[in-house]
Each structure stands twice: as structure tokens, then as C-alpha cells.
Short mmCIF file of C-alpha atoms in Angstrom, two decimals:
data_model
loop_
_atom_site.label_atom_id
_atom_site.label_comp_id
_atom_site.label_asym_id
_atom_site.label_seq_id
_atom_site.Cartn_x
_atom_site.Cartn_y
_atom_site.Cartn_z
CA MET O 1 -11.81 -3.87 -2.47
CA LYS O 2 -8.78 -5.74 -3.73
CA PRO O 3 -5.34 -4.12 -4.17
CA PHE O 4 -5.10 -1.61 -7.01
CA PHE O 5 -1.46 -2.52 -7.55
CA SER O 6 1.23 -4.77 -6.12
CA TYR O 7 3.69 -3.13 -3.74
CA TYR O 8 6.53 -4.28 -1.53
CA GLY O 9 5.49 -4.50 2.12
CA ALA O 10 1.78 -3.95 1.43
CA LYS O 11 -0.54 -4.69 4.35
CA TYR O 12 -3.49 -6.36 2.62
CA GLN O 13 -3.16 -9.63 4.58
CA VAL O 14 -2.22 -7.91 7.84
CA ALA O 15 -5.16 -5.48 7.58
CA LYS O 16 -7.75 -8.06 8.59
CA HIS O 17 -5.79 -8.72 11.80
CA LEU O 18 -5.69 -5.00 12.58
CA GLY O 19 -9.47 -4.80 12.48
CA ALA O 20 -11.80 -2.24 10.97
CA PRO O 21 -11.12 1.52 11.11
CA ARG O 22 -12.32 3.18 14.30
CA SER O 23 -13.06 6.50 12.63
CA GLU O 24 -14.81 7.54 9.43
CA LEU O 25 -11.66 9.22 8.10
CA VAL O 26 -8.54 7.09 7.60
CA ILE O 27 -5.10 8.64 7.17
CA GLU O 28 -2.16 6.68 5.74
CA PRO O 29 1.04 8.78 6.10
CA PHE O 30 3.18 6.14 4.34
CA ALA O 31 0.57 5.25 1.75
CA GLY O 32 2.30 2.89 -0.68
CA SER O 33 -0.55 0.84 -2.14
CA ALA O 34 -2.89 1.87 0.74
CA CYS O 35 -3.92 -1.71 1.36
CA TYR O 36 -5.40 -1.03 4.80
CA SER O 37 -7.93 1.43 3.35
CA THR O 38 -8.44 -0.87 0.38
CA ARG O 39 -9.06 -4.00 2.49
CA TRP O 40 -11.64 -2.26 4.67
CA ASN O 41 -13.45 -0.44 1.82
CA VAL O 42 -12.75 2.94 3.39
CA LYS O 43 -14.95 5.67 1.92
CA LYS O 44 -12.86 8.66 2.99
CA ALA O 45 -9.07 8.40 3.06
CA LYS O 46 -6.25 10.90 3.04
CA LEU O 47 -3.10 9.35 1.59
CA TYR O 48 0.40 10.81 1.88
CA ASP O 49 3.73 9.62 0.54
CA VAL O 50 7.13 11.17 -0.15
CA SER O 51 7.45 9.19 -3.38
CA GLU O 52 6.48 11.21 -6.43
CA ASN O 53 5.73 8.01 -8.34
CA ILE O 54 3.33 6.72 -5.69
CA CYS O 55 1.54 10.06 -5.61
CA LEU O 56 1.30 10.27 -9.40
CA LEU O 57 -0.10 6.76 -9.53
CA TRP O 58 -2.77 7.40 -6.88
CA ASP O 59 -3.70 10.68 -8.54
CA PHE O 60 -4.21 8.75 -11.77
CA LEU O 61 -6.27 6.02 -10.06
CA ILE O 62 -8.50 8.52 -8.26
CA ASN O 63 -9.01 11.04 -11.05
CA SER O 64 -8.76 9.11 -14.31
CA SER O 65 -11.70 7.61 -16.17
CA CYS O 66 -12.39 3.98 -16.96
CA LYS O 67 -11.74 4.95 -20.56
CA ASP O 68 -8.17 5.82 -19.53
CA ILE O 69 -7.79 2.40 -17.88
CA MET O 70 -9.32 0.41 -20.71
CA ALA O 71 -7.12 2.23 -23.25
CA ILE O 72 -4.04 0.54 -21.77
CA PRO O 73 -2.94 -2.52 -23.78
CA SER O 74 -3.87 -5.78 -22.10
CA THR O 75 -0.56 -7.43 -22.92
CA PHE O 76 3.02 -6.30 -23.48
CA LYS O 77 5.83 -7.89 -25.45
CA SER O 78 8.52 -5.37 -24.50
CA GLU O 79 9.36 -2.63 -22.02
CA ASP O 80 9.20 -0.04 -24.81
CA GLU O 81 5.45 -0.54 -25.07
CA ILE O 82 5.06 0.40 -21.40
CA GLU O 83 7.34 3.43 -21.69
CA ALA O 84 5.19 4.76 -24.55
CA LEU O 85 2.16 5.15 -22.25
CA GLU O 86 1.09 8.25 -20.34
CA ILE O 87 2.77 8.49 -16.93
CA GLY O 88 -0.18 7.29 -14.83
CA GLN O 89 -0.79 4.35 -17.12
CA GLN O 90 2.93 3.57 -17.11
CA LEU O 91 3.20 3.48 -13.35
CA LEU O 92 0.15 1.26 -12.93
CA CYS O 93 1.50 -1.27 -15.41
CA LYS O 94 5.05 -1.18 -14.02
CA PHE O 95 3.83 -2.36 -10.61
CA TRP O 96 1.88 -5.20 -12.28
CA VAL O 97 4.49 -6.57 -14.71
CA ALA O 98 7.07 -6.94 -11.91
CA LYS O 99 5.19 -7.47 -8.66
CA GLY O 100 6.16 -6.82 -5.06
CA ARG O 101 8.56 -3.97 -5.85
CA SER O 102 9.19 -0.83 -3.81
CA GLU O 103 9.73 1.18 -6.98
CA PRO O 104 8.11 0.97 -10.42
CA THR O 105 10.11 -0.79 -13.09
CA SER O 106 9.48 -1.31 -16.77
CA LYS O 107 11.54 -4.51 -16.72
CA ILE O 108 9.01 -7.27 -17.33
CA SER O 109 9.46 -10.24 -15.01
CA PRO O 110 9.40 -13.90 -16.10
CA TRP O 111 6.34 -14.26 -13.84
CA TYR O 112 4.44 -11.93 -16.15
CA PHE O 113 5.19 -13.95 -19.28
CA LYS O 114 4.32 -17.17 -17.45
CA TYR O 115 0.85 -15.98 -16.42
CA ASN O 116 -0.14 -13.26 -18.89
CA ASP O 117 -2.61 -15.62 -20.55
CA SER O 118 -4.42 -16.31 -17.28
CA LYS O 119 -7.90 -14.91 -16.67
CA ASP O 120 -7.21 -13.76 -13.09
CA CYS O 121 -5.30 -10.85 -11.55
CA ARG O 122 -1.95 -12.51 -11.05
CA VAL O 123 -0.37 -10.16 -13.58
CA TRP O 124 -1.44 -7.21 -15.72
CA GLY O 125 -4.26 -8.02 -18.13
CA ASP O 126 -7.99 -7.69 -18.79
CA ALA O 127 -8.92 -8.94 -15.31
CA VAL O 128 -6.82 -6.24 -13.63
CA LYS O 129 -8.28 -3.55 -15.87
CA ALA O 130 -11.79 -4.72 -15.00
CA ARG O 131 -10.99 -4.73 -11.27
CA VAL O 132 -9.61 -1.19 -11.35
CA CYS O 133 -12.61 0.13 -13.28
CA GLU O 134 -15.08 -1.62 -10.97
CA GLN O 135 -13.42 -0.28 -7.84
CA LYS O 136 -12.68 3.29 -8.99
CA PRO O 137 -16.04 4.73 -7.81
CA LEU O 138 -15.25 3.47 -4.30
CA ILE O 139 -12.20 5.78 -4.00
CA SER O 140 -13.86 8.94 -5.31
CA GLN O 141 -13.52 10.57 -1.86
CA TRP O 142 -9.86 9.61 -1.42
CA GLU O 143 -7.10 12.22 -1.61
CA ILE O 144 -3.38 11.92 -2.26
CA GLN O 145 -0.66 14.43 -1.41
CA GLN O 146 3.11 14.25 -1.70
CA SER O 147 4.32 15.02 1.79
CA SER O 148 6.51 13.71 4.59
CA TYR O 149 4.65 12.53 7.67
CA GLU O 150 5.66 15.44 9.93
CA ASN O 151 3.88 17.96 7.69
CA ILE O 152 0.46 16.29 7.88
CA PRO O 153 -2.20 18.23 9.85
CA ASN O 154 -3.21 16.51 13.07
CA TYR O 155 -6.69 15.43 12.03
CA ASN O 156 -9.00 13.54 14.37
CA ALA O 157 -9.01 10.27 12.44
CA HIS O 158 -7.96 6.65 12.31
CA TRP O 159 -4.22 6.76 11.61
CA HIS O 160 -2.78 3.71 9.85
CA ILE O 161 0.95 4.34 10.14
CA ASP O 162 3.09 1.85 8.24
CA PRO O 163 6.61 3.29 7.85
CA PRO O 164 9.59 1.43 6.38
CA TYR O 165 10.52 -1.05 9.09
CA ASN O 166 13.56 -0.29 11.19
CA ASN O 167 15.47 -3.32 9.89
CA LYS O 168 17.02 -4.76 6.73
CA ALA O 169 13.63 -5.31 5.09
CA GLY O 170 12.77 -1.64 5.53
CA SER O 171 15.98 -0.53 3.86
CA ARG O 172 14.66 -1.73 0.49
CA TYR O 173 12.47 1.35 0.19
CA PRO O 174 13.95 4.31 -1.70
CA PHE O 175 13.01 6.65 1.19
CA SER O 176 13.94 4.52 4.18
CA LYS O 177 16.07 6.91 6.26
CA ILE O 178 13.82 7.82 9.17
CA ASN O 179 14.47 9.24 12.62
CA TYR O 180 12.45 6.67 14.55
CA GLU O 181 12.77 8.55 17.84
CA HIS O 182 11.10 11.54 16.19
CA LEU O 183 8.53 9.31 14.49
CA ALA O 184 7.61 7.69 17.82
CA ILE O 185 6.92 11.09 19.40
CA TRP O 186 4.87 12.12 16.36
CA CYS O 187 2.81 8.90 16.45
CA ARG O 188 2.00 9.42 20.13
CA SER O 189 0.82 12.97 19.40
CA ARG O 190 -1.84 12.05 16.81
CA ASN O 191 -5.49 12.85 17.46
CA GLY O 192 -7.89 9.93 17.22
CA GLN O 193 -7.08 6.23 16.94
CA VAL O 194 -3.57 5.20 15.96
CA ASP O 195 -2.19 1.88 14.70
CA VAL O 196 1.55 1.74 13.98
CA CYS O 197 2.91 -1.29 12.13
CA GLU O 198 6.34 -2.90 12.53
CA ASN O 199 8.11 -6.25 12.51
CA SER O 200 8.08 -8.19 15.75
CA GLY O 201 11.07 -7.17 17.89
CA ALA O 202 11.05 -3.47 17.00
CA SER O 203 11.50 -1.27 20.06
CA TRP O 204 11.03 2.38 19.05
CA LEU O 205 7.47 2.06 20.41
CA PRO O 206 6.12 -0.62 22.82
CA PHE O 207 4.93 -2.90 20.03
CA GLU O 208 2.87 -6.02 20.66
CA ASP O 209 2.94 -9.08 18.43
CA LEU O 210 -0.05 -9.18 16.10
CA CYS O 211 0.17 -12.04 13.60
CA GLU O 212 2.30 -14.01 11.17
CA VAL O 213 1.69 -13.66 7.46
CA VAL O 214 3.25 -15.28 4.43
CA SER O 215 5.41 -12.70 2.70
CA SER O 216 5.82 -12.38 -1.06
CA ARG O 217 9.00 -14.43 -0.95
CA GLY O 218 7.25 -16.80 1.43
CA ARG O 219 5.02 -17.96 -1.40
CA ARG O 220 8.13 -19.70 -2.70
CA THR O 221 9.98 -20.48 0.54
CA GLY O 222 7.27 -20.69 3.19
CA TYR O 223 8.78 -17.75 5.09
CA LYS O 224 6.38 -15.89 7.37
CA SER O 225 6.75 -12.30 8.48
CA LYS O 226 6.06 -11.69 12.17
CA GLU O 227 4.01 -8.50 12.40
CA ALA O 228 3.57 -6.23 15.42
CA VAL O 229 1.43 -3.20 16.23
CA TRP O 230 1.32 -0.28 18.67
CA ARG O 231 -2.06 1.30 19.44
CA ASN O 232 -2.38 4.60 21.24
CA SER O 233 -5.52 3.61 23.18
CA GLY O 234 -3.93 0.60 24.83
CA GLN O 235 -7.14 -1.34 24.19
CA LYS O 236 -7.48 -4.83 22.82
CA PHE O 237 -9.54 -5.06 19.66
CA GLU O 238 -11.27 -8.14 18.39
CA VAL O 239 -10.32 -8.99 14.84
CA GLY O 240 -13.14 -8.68 12.35
CA GLU O 241 -13.43 -9.99 8.83
CA ALA O 242 -12.90 -7.54 6.01
CA ALA O 243 -15.64 -7.29 3.44
#
């Protein structure tokens, strides 16, 4: 699957370096756009996020019909047209008309107007609507719940834990104040296989460097984000190719 919406700090490129899930059930406690589960075509995922908007959007994506998706206008001339939509439709479009944001916005970016006549999925349009409709059956067994990480039951699963990073980049999220000492203890206590993502240099767990990926701003500047991971098993995993 491809991303259902654009989101700041999404792990779609990093996911292939993390390798495939090592359990049938995947849990993402800081779901965002759930790009790990998306990249690896996960059949059963439990998503959690403290953001009401993220939860409302995933609830819409999981439980709406293709008719609801196709009813959304393919182009917008003003923000008022987006605000007139139902909330789920609104949120989906807001992440596509101004990409790479940590919060939905109805302010349409210049990028959207530059590429809204394109036939691909660079911005909101018919191609995005078709992608969402095509992929919706693949997330029929996904669940979303608004919850902070510490309230999630300790399932035996593959845990993809991608919190706001403990640095300046992580502070861009609206819910970025985290007790990393507490989070480290919680991560170590999970049942099953655990991957915790961070920037290289983080020290609240014994992270190991994983890869370098071009960030959203790097598409303009060439900047690469240095990604790191902590795994509870201590094993080395060969990187596979996502489907």
C-alpha cells in the first residue's frame, strides 16, 4: 500500500529498512499516518494516537465507503470549499492540500495549485481518490483508538513505536511533551517484538544507526535525516523489500 495521507515525520521510506513485521498483529502507539503498517501491507493493525484529528481521520478511512471518498471534489479553489465537507472528508483533504504537516490545515499550499492538474498523487485529486478506494479493503481489519501510549494493553505483537523525537524536529508535533525516561521503561516492557524509532544520537534507549533518508525538506535542499532504531530482541535483521 501507498500512504493514505501525507504527514510530518512519516516512516514510509524508513519502513523498508526496518524490515517486515515479525508478528501477525502490528501495534502503532503513535500512529500518525501509520506508514509502517501501510508499507508492509499489514492485515491486522491496532492504531493509537492522542490526536483527535488523527483518530477521526483513520476512523473515516477504515469505516467510510468508496462513495464517501468519490463524493469529495477533485479540485479546490478556496479553503471554504474544504471547510464545507464532512469532518472525515475535510481532514483527508487538509493533509493533501498542504503536505508534510503535523496538523491538518485548510490553507491550500502553492504546491497544490502548481500540481493539481497532474495525473499522479502529488496532491489531492482523482488519482488520490482512486488510491484510497483501491486500498480501503486492505485496512478492513485495522482499528483506531484515541489513547496515550501508557494506556494500551500489553498485547503480544509487533510494536512499531515512533514517538515525537526528543529533539527540535520532534517539538513540531502538537503533542510532543513526553517523559522519555518513562517511555523507555514502557518500551522495554512490551510483549513481542519491539522497534523504537529515533534520530541518530538519541540516548533514552541504546539506539543503533539504521539508515539515512531524504526528508520532506530534503527534496528541496538535499538534507538527509539520520534514523536510528532500538529493538528489544537485540538481534540483527536483514532488510527486506516491501511489497
